[in-house]
Tab-separated table of N, CA and C in Angstrom:
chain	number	residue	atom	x	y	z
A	1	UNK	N	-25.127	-15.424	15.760
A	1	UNK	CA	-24.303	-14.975	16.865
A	1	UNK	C	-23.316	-13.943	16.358
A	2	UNK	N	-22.802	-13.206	17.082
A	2	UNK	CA	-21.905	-12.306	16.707
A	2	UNK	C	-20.506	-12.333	16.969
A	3	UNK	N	-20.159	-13.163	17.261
A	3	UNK	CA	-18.601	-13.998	17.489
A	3	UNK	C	-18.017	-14.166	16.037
A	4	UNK	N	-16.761	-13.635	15.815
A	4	UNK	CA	-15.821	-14.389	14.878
A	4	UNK	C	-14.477	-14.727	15.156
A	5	UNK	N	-14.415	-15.595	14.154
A	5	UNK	CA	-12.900	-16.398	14.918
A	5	UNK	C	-12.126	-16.329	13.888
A	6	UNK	N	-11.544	-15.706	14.227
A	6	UNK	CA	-9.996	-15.330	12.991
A	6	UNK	C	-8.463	-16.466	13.285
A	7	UNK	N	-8.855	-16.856	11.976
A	7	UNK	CA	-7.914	-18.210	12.143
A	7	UNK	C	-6.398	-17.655	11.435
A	8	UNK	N	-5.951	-16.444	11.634
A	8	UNK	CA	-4.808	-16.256	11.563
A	8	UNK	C	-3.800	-16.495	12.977
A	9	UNK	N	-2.941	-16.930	13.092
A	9	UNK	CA	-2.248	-17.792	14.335
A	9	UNK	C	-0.657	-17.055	14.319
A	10	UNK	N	-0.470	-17.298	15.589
A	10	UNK	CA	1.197	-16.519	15.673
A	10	UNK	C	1.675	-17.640	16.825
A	11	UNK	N	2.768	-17.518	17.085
A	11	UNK	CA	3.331	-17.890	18.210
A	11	UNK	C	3.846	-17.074	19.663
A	12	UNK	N	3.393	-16.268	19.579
A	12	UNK	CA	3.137	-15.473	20.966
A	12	UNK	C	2.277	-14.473	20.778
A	13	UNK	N	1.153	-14.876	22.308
A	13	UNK	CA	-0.168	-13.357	21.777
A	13	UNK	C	0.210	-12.324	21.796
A	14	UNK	N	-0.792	-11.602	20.858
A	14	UNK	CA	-0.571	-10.076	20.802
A	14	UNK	C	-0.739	-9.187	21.552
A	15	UNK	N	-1.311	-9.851	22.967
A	15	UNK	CA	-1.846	-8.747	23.895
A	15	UNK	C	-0.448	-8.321	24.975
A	16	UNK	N	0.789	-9.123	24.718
A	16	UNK	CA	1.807	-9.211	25.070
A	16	UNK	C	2.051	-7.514	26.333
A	17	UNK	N	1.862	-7.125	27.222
A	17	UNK	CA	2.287	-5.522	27.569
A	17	UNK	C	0.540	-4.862	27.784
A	18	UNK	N	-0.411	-5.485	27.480
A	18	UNK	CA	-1.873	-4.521	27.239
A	18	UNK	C	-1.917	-4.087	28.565
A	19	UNK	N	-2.681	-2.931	28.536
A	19	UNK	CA	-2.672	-2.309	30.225
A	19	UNK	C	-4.343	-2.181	29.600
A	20	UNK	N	-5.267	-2.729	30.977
A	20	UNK	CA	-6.498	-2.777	30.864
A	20	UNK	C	-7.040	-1.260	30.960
A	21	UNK	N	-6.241	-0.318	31.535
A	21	UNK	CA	-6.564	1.033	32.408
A	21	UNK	C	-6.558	1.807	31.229
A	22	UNK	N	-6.046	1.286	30.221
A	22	UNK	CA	-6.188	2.423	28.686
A	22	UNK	C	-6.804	1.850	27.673
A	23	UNK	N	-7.913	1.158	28.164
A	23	UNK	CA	-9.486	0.567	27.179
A	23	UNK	C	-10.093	1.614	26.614
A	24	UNK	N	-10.168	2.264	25.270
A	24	UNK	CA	-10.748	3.388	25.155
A	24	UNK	C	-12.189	3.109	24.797
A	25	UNK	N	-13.104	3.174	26.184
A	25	UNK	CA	-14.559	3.025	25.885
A	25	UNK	C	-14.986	3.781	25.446
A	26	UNK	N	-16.296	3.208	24.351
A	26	UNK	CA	-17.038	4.182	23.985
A	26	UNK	C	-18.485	4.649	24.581
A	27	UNK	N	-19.170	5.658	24.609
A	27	UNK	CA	-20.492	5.791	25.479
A	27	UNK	C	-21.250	4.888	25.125
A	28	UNK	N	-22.228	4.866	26.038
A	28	UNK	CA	-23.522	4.065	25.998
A	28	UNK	C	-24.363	3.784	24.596
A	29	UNK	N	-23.886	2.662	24.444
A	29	UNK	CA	-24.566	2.457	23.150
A	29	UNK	C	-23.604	2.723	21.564
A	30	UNK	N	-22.467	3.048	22.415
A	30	UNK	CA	-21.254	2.629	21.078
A	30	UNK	C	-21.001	2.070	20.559
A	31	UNK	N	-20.598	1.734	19.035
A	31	UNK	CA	-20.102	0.728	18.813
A	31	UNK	C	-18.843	0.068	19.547
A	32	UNK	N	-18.373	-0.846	19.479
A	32	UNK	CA	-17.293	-1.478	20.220
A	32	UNK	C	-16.717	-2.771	19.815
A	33	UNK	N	-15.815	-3.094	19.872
A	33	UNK	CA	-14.939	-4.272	19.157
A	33	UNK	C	-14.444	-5.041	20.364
A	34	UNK	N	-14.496	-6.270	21.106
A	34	UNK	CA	-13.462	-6.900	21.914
A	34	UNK	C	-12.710	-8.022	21.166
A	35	UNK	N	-11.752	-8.134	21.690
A	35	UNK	CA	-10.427	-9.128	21.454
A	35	UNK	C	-10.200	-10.427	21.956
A	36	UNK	N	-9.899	-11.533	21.742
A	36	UNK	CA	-9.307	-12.232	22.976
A	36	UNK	C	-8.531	-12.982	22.332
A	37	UNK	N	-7.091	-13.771	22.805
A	37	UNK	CA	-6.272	-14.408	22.187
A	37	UNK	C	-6.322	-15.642	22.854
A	38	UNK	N	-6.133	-16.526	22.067
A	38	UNK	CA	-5.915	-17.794	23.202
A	38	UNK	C	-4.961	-19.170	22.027
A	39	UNK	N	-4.510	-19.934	23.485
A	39	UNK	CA	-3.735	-20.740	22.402
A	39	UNK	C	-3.970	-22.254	22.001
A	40	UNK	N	-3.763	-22.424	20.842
A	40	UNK	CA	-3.699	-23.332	20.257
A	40	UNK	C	-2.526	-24.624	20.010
A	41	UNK	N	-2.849	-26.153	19.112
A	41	UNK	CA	-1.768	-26.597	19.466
A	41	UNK	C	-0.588	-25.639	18.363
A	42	UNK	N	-1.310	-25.158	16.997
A	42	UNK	CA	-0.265	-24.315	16.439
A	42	UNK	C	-0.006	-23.023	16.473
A	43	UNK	N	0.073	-21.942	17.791
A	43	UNK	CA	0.092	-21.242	18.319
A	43	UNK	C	-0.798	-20.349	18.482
A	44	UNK	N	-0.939	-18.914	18.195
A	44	UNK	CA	-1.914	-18.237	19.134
A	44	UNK	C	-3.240	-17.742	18.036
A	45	UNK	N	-4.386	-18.083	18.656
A	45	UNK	CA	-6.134	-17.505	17.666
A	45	UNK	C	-6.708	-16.331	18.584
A	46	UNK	N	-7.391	-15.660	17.467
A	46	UNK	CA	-7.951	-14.746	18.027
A	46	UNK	C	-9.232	-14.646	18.244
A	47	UNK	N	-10.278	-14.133	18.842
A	47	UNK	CA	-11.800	-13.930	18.787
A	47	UNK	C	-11.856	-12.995	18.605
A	48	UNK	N	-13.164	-12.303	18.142
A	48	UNK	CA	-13.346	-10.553	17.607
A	48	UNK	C	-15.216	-10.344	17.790
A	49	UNK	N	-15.363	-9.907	19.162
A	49	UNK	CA	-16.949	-9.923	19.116
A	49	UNK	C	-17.190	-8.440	19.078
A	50	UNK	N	-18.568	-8.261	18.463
A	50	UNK	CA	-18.597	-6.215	17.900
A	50	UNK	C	-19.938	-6.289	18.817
A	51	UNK	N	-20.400	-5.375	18.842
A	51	UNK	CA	-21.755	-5.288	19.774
A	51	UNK	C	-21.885	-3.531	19.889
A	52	UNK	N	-23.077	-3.570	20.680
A	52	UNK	CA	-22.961	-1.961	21.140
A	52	UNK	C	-22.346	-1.890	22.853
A	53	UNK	N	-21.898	-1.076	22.979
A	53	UNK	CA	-21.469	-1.063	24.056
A	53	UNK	C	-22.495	-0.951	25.449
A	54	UNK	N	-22.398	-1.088	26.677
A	54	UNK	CA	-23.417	-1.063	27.635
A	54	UNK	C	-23.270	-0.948	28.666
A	55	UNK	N	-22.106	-1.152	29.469
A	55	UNK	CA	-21.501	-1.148	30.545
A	55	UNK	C	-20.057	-1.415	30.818
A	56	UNK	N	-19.063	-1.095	31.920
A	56	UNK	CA	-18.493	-1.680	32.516
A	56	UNK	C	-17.975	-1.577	33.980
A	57	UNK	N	-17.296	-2.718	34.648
A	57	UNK	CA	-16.485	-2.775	36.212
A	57	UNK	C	-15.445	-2.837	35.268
A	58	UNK	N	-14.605	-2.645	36.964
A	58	UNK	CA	-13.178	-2.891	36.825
A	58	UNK	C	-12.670	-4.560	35.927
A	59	UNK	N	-13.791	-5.801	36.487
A	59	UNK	CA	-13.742	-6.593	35.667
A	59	UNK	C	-14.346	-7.277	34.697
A	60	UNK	N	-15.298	-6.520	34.184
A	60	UNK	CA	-16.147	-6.838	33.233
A	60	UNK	C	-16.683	-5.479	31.935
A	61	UNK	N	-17.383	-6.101	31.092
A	61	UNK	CA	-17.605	-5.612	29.732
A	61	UNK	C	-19.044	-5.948	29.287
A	62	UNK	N	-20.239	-5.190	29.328
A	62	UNK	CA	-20.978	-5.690	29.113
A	62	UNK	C	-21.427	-4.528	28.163
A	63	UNK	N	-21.825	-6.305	26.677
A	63	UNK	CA	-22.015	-5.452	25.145
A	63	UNK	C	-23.328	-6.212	24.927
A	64	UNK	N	-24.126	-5.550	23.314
A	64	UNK	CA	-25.066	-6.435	23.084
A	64	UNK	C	-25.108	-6.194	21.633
A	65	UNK	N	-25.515	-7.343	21.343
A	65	UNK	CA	-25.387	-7.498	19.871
A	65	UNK	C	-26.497	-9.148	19.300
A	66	UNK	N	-26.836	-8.597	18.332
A	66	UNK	CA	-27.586	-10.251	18.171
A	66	UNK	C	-28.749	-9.905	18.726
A	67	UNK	N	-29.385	-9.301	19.588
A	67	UNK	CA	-30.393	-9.334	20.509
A	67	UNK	C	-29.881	-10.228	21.514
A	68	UNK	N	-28.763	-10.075	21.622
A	68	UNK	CA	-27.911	-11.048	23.144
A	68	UNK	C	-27.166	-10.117	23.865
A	69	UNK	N	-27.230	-10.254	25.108
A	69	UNK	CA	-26.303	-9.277	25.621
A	69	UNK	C	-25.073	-10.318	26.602
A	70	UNK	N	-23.708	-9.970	26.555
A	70	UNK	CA	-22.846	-10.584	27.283
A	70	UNK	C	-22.227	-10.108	28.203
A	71	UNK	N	-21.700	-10.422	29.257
A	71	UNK	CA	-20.719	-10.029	29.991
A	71	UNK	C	-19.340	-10.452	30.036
A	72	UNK	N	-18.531	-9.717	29.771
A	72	UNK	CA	-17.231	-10.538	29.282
A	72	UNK	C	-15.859	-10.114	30.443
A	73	UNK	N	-15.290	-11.373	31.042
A	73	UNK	CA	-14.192	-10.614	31.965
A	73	UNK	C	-12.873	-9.553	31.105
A	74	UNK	N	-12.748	-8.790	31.671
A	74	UNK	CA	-11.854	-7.876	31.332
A	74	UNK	C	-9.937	-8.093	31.010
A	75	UNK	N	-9.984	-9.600	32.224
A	75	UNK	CA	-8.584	-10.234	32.085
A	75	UNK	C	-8.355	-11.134	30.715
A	76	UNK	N	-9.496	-11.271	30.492
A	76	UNK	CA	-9.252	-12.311	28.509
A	76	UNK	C	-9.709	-11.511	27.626
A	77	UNK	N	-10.527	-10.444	27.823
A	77	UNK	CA	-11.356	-9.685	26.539
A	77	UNK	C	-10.349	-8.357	27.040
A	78	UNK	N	-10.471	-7.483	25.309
A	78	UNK	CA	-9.523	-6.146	25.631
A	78	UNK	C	-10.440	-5.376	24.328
A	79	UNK	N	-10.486	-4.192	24.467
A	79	UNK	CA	-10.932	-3.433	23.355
A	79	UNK	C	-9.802	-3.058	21.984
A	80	UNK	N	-10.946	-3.716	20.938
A	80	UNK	CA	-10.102	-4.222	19.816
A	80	UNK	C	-9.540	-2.785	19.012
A	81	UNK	N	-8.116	-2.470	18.969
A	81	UNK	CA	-7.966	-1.345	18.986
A	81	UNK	C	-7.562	-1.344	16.914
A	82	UNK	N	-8.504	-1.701	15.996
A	82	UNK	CA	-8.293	-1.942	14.881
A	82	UNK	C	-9.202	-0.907	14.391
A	83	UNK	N	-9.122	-0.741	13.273
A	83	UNK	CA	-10.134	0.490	12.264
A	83	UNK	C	-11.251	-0.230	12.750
A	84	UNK	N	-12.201	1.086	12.901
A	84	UNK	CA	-13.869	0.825	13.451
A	84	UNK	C	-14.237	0.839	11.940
A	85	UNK	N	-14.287	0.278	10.838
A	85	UNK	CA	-14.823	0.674	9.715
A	85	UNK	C	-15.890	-0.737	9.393
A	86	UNK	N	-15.902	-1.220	10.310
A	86	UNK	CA	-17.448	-2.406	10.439
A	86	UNK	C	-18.302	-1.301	10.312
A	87	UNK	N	-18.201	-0.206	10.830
A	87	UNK	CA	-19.982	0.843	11.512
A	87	UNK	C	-19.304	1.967	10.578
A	88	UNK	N	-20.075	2.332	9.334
A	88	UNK	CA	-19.838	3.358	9.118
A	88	UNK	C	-20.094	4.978	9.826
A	89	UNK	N	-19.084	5.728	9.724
A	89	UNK	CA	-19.518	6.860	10.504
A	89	UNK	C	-20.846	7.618	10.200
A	90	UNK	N	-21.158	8.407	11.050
A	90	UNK	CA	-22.812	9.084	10.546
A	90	UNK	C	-22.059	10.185	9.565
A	91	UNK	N	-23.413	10.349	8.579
A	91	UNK	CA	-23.097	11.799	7.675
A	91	UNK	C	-22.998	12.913	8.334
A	92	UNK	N	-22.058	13.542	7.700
A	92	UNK	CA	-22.223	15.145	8.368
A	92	UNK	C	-23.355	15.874	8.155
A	93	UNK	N	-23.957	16.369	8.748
A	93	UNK	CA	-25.025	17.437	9.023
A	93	UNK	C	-25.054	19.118	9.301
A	94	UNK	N	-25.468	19.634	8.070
A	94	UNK	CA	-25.356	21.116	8.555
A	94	UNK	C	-26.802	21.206	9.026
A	95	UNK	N	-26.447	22.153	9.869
A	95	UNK	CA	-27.517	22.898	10.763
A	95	UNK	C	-28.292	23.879	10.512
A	96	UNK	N	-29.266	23.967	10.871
A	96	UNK	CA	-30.854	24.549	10.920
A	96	UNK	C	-30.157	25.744	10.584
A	97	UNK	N	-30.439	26.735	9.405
A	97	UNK	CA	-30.439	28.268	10.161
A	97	UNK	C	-31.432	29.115	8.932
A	98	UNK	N	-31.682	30.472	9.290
A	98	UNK	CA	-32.539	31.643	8.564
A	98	UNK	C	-31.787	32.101	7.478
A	99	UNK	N	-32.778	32.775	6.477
A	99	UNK	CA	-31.771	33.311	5.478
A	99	UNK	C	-32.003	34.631	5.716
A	100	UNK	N	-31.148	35.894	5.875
A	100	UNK	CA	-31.326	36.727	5.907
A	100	UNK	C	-32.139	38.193	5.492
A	101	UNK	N	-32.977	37.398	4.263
A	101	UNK	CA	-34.164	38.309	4.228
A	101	UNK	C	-35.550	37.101	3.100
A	102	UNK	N	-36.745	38.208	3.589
A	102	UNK	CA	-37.988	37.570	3.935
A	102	UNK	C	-38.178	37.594	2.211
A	103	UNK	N	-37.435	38.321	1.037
A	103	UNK	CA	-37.700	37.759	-0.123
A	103	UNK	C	-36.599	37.412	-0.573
A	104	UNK	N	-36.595	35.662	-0.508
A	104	UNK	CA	-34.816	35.678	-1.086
A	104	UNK	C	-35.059	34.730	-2.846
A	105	UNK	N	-34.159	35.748	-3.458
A	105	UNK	CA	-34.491	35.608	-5.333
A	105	UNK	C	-33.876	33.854	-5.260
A	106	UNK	N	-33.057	33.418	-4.918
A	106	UNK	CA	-32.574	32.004	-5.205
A	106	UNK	C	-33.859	30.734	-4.252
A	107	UNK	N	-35.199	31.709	-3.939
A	107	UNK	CA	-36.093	30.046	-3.644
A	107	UNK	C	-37.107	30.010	-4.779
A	108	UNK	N	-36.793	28.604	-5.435
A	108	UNK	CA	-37.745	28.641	-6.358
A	108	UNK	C	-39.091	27.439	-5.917
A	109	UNK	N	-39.526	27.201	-6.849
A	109	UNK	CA	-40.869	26.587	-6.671
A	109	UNK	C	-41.574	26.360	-5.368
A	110	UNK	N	-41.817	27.632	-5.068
A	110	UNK	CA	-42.786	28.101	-3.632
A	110	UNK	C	-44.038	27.555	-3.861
A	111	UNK	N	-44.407	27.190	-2.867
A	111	UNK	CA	-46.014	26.213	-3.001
A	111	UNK	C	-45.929	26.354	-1.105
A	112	UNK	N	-47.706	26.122	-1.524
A	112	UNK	CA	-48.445	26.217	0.393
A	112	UNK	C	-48.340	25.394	1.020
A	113	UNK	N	-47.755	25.312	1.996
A	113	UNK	CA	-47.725	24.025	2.933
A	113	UNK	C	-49.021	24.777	4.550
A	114	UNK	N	-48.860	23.291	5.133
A	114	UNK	CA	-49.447	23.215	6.198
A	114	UNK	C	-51.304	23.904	6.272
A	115	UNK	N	-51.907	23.972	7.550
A	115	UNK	CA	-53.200	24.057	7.618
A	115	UNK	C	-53.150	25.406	7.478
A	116	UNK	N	-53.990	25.847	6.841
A	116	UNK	CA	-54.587	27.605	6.605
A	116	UNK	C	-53.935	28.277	6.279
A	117	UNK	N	-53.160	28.266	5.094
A	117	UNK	CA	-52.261	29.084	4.447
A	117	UNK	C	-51.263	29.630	5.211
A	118	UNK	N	-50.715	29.021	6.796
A	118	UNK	CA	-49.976	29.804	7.299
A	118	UNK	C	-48.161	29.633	7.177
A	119	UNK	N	-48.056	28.817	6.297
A	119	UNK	CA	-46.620	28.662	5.578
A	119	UNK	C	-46.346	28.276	4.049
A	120	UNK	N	-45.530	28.694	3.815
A	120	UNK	CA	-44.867	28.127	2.376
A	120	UNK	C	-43.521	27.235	2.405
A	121	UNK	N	-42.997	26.566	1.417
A	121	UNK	CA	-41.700	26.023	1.471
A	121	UNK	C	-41.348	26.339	-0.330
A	122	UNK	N	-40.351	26.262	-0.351
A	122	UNK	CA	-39.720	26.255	-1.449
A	122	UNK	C	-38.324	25.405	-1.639
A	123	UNK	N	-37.716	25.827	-2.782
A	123	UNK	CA	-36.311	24.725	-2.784
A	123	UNK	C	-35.119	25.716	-3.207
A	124	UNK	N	-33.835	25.475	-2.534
A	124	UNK	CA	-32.914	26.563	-2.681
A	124	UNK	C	-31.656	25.861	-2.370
A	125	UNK	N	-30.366	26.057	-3.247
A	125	UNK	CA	-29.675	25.866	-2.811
A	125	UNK	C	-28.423	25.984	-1.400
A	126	UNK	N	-27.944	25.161	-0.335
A	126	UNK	CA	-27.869	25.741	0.744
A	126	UNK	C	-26.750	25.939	0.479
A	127	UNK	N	-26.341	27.367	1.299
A	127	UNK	CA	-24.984	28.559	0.696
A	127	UNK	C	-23.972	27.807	1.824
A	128	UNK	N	-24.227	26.916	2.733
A	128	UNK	CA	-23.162	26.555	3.312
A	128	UNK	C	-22.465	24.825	2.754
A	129	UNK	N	-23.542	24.242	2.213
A	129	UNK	CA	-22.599	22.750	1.758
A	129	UNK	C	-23.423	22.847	0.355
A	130	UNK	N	-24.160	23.312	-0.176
A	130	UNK	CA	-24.328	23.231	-1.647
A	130	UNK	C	-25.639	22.275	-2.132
A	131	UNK	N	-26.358	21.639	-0.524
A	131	UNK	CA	-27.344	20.486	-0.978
A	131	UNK	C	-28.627	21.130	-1.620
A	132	UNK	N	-29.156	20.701	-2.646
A	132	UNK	CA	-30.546	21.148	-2.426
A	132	UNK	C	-31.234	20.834	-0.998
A	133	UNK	N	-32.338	21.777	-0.911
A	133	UNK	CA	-32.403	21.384	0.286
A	133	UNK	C	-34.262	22.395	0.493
A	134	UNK	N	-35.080	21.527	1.081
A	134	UNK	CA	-36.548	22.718	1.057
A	134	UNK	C	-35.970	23.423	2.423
A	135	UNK	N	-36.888	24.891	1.872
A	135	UNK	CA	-36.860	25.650	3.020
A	135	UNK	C	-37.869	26.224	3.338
A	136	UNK	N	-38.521	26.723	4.644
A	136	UNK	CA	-39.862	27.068	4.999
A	136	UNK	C	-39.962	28.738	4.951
A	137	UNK	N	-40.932	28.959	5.367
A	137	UNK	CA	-41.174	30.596	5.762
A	137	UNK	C	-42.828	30.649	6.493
A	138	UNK	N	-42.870	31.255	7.398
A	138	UNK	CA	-44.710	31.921	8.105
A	138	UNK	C	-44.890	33.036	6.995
A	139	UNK	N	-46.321	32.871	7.198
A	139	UNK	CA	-47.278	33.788	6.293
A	139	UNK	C	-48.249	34.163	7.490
A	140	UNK	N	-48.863	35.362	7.239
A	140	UNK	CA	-49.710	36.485	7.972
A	140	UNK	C	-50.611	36.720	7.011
A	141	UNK	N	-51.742	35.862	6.655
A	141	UNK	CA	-52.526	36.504	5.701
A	141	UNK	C	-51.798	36.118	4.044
A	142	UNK	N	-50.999	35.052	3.578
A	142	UNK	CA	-50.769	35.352	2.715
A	142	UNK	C	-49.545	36.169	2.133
A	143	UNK	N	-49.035	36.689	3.709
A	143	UNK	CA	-47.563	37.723	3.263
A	143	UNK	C	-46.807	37.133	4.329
A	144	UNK	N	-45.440	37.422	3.683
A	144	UNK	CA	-44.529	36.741	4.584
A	144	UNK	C	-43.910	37.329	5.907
A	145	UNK	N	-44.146	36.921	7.023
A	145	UNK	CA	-43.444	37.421	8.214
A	145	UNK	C	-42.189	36.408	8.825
A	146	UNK	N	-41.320	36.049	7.959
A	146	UNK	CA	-40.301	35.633	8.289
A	146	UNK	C	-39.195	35.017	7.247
A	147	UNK	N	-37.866	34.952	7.724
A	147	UNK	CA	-36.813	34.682	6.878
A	147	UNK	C	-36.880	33.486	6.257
A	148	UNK	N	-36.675	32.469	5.490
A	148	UNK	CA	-36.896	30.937	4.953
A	148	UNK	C	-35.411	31.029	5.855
A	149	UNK	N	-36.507	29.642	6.591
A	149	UNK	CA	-35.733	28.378	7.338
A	149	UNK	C	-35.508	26.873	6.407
A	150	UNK	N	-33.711	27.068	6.689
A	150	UNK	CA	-33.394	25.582	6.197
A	150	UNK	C	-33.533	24.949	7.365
A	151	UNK	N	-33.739	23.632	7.092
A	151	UNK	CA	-34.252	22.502	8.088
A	151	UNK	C	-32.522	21.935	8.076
A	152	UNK	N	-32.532	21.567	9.244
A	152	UNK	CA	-31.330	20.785	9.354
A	152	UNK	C	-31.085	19.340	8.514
A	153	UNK	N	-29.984	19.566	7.713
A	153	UNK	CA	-29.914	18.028	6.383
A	153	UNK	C	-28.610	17.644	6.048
A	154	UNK	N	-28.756	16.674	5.748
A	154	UNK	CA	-26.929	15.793	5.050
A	154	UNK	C	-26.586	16.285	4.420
A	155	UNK	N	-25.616	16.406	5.029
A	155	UNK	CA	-24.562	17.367	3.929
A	155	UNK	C	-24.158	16.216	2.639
A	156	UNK	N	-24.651	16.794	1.597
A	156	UNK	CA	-24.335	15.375	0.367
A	156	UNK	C	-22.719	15.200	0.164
A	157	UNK	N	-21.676	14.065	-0.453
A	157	UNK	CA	-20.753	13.374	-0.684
A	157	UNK	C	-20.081	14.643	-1.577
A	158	UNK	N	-19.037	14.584	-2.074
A	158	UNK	CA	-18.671	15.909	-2.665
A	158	UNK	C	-18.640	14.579	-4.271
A	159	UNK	N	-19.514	15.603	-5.095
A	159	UNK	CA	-19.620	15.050	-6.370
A	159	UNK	C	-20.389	14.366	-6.804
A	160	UNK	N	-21.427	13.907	-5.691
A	160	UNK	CA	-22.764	13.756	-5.271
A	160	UNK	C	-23.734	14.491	-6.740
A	161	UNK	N	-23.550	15.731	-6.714
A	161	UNK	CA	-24.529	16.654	-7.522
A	161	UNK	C	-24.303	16.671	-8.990
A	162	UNK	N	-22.714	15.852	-9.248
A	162	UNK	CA	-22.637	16.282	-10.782
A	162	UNK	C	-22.822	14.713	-10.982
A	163	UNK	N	-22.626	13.681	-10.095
A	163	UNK	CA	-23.345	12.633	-10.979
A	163	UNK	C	-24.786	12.520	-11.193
A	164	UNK	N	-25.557	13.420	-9.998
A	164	UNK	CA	-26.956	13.267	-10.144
A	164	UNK	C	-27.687	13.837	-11.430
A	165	UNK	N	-26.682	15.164	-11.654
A	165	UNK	CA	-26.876	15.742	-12.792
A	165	UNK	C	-26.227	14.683	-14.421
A	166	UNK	N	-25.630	14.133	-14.723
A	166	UNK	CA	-25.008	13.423	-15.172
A	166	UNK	C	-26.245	12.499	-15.097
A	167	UNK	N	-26.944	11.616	-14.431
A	167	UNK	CA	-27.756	10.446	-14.574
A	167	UNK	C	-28.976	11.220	-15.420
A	168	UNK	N	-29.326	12.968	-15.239
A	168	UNK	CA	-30.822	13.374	-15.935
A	168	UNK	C	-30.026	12.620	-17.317
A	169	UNK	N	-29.119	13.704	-17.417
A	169	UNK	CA	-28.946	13.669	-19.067
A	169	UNK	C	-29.096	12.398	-19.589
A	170	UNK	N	-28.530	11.306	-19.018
A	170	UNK	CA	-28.608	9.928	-19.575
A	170	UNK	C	-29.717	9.609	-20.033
C-alpha cells in the first residue's frame, strides 16, 4: 500500500489556517503528495500518501498509486507542500539539431547505417552540453547530402566525463 504514517506528534495540527483554494495541483499524471492530520490520545499524527495524480472536485482528490486508485475528501486530505524529492526530477535534455556543414572534421568513426547505404552515423562531441553523442547524415549514392544530425540526448551530470575517463585509466 502506499500510505505512511509518520509518528511524529504535536499538540495542535499543522493544517491550522490551510485554504483548500491554493492546492498547487499537478497535471495529469503528476506526481503528488497528500497530507492529513488527525488526533491522537498524545496529540496530533500525520498521514502522507504519494501517488500520481488523476483528478479533482471541489471535494475530492483522486490519485493512484500501488495499482490502487483512491478518492480522498478534500476537507481531511491537503497537498503535501514538502520537498518533492521522493520522484526524482527528469534529466535535462538537449535538443535535436544540424551541424552546419556536410563535412564536419570533429565526427569520428563513421560507419553505414540503415538499408542501402543511404546513411551514415558517426560520434562527435555535442558543442552545446559536451555529451558524446552519435550523429547521423543521408547519403546519395555514397556522398553526403546533408548536415550530421544530433539526435536529441541527456545532457550528462557535470563531471560525468572526467570520472568516466578516470575509470579507463584504472
Amino acid at each position: 500500500m502506499f500510505v505512511t504514517i509518520d509518528q511524529a506528534k504535536g499538540k495542535e495540527p499543522p493544517m491550522t489556517g490551510h485554504t483548500k483554494i491554493a492546492d498547487p495541483l499537478p497535471g495529469r499524471g503528476g506526481a503528488i503528495q497528500l497530507v492529513r492530520y488527525f488526533p491522537t490520545r498524545d496529540g496530533w499524527a500525520s498521514e502522507i500518501i504519494e501517488g500520481k495524480y488523476l483528478s479533482a472536485t471541489r471535494s475530492t482528490i483522486k490519485i493512484r498509486g500501488d495499482d490502487q486508485t483512491v478518492e480522498l475528501d478534500r476537507e481531511k486530505w491537503a497537498v503535501c507542500m514538502a520537498d518533492p524529492s521522493w520522484e526524482a526530477a527528469p534529466a535535462p535534455v538537449c535538443a535535436a539539431i544540424r551541424t552546419f556543414a556536410v563535412d564536419d572534421p570533429e565526427v569520428r568513426d563513421i560507419r553505414p547505417v540503415g538499408s542501402g547505404g543511404k546513411q551514415q552515423a558517426g560520434t562527435r562531441e555535442c558543442s552545446q552540453c559536451g555529451a558524446e553523442v552519435t550523429v547521423t547524415q543521408r547519403l546519395n549514392r555514397g556522398v553526403p547530402t546533408s548536415a550530421w544530425l544530433y539526435e536529441e540526448h541527456t545532457v550528462p551530470e557535470p563531471g560525468a566525463a572526467a570520472e568516466e575517463a578516470t575509470s579507463d585509466v584504472a
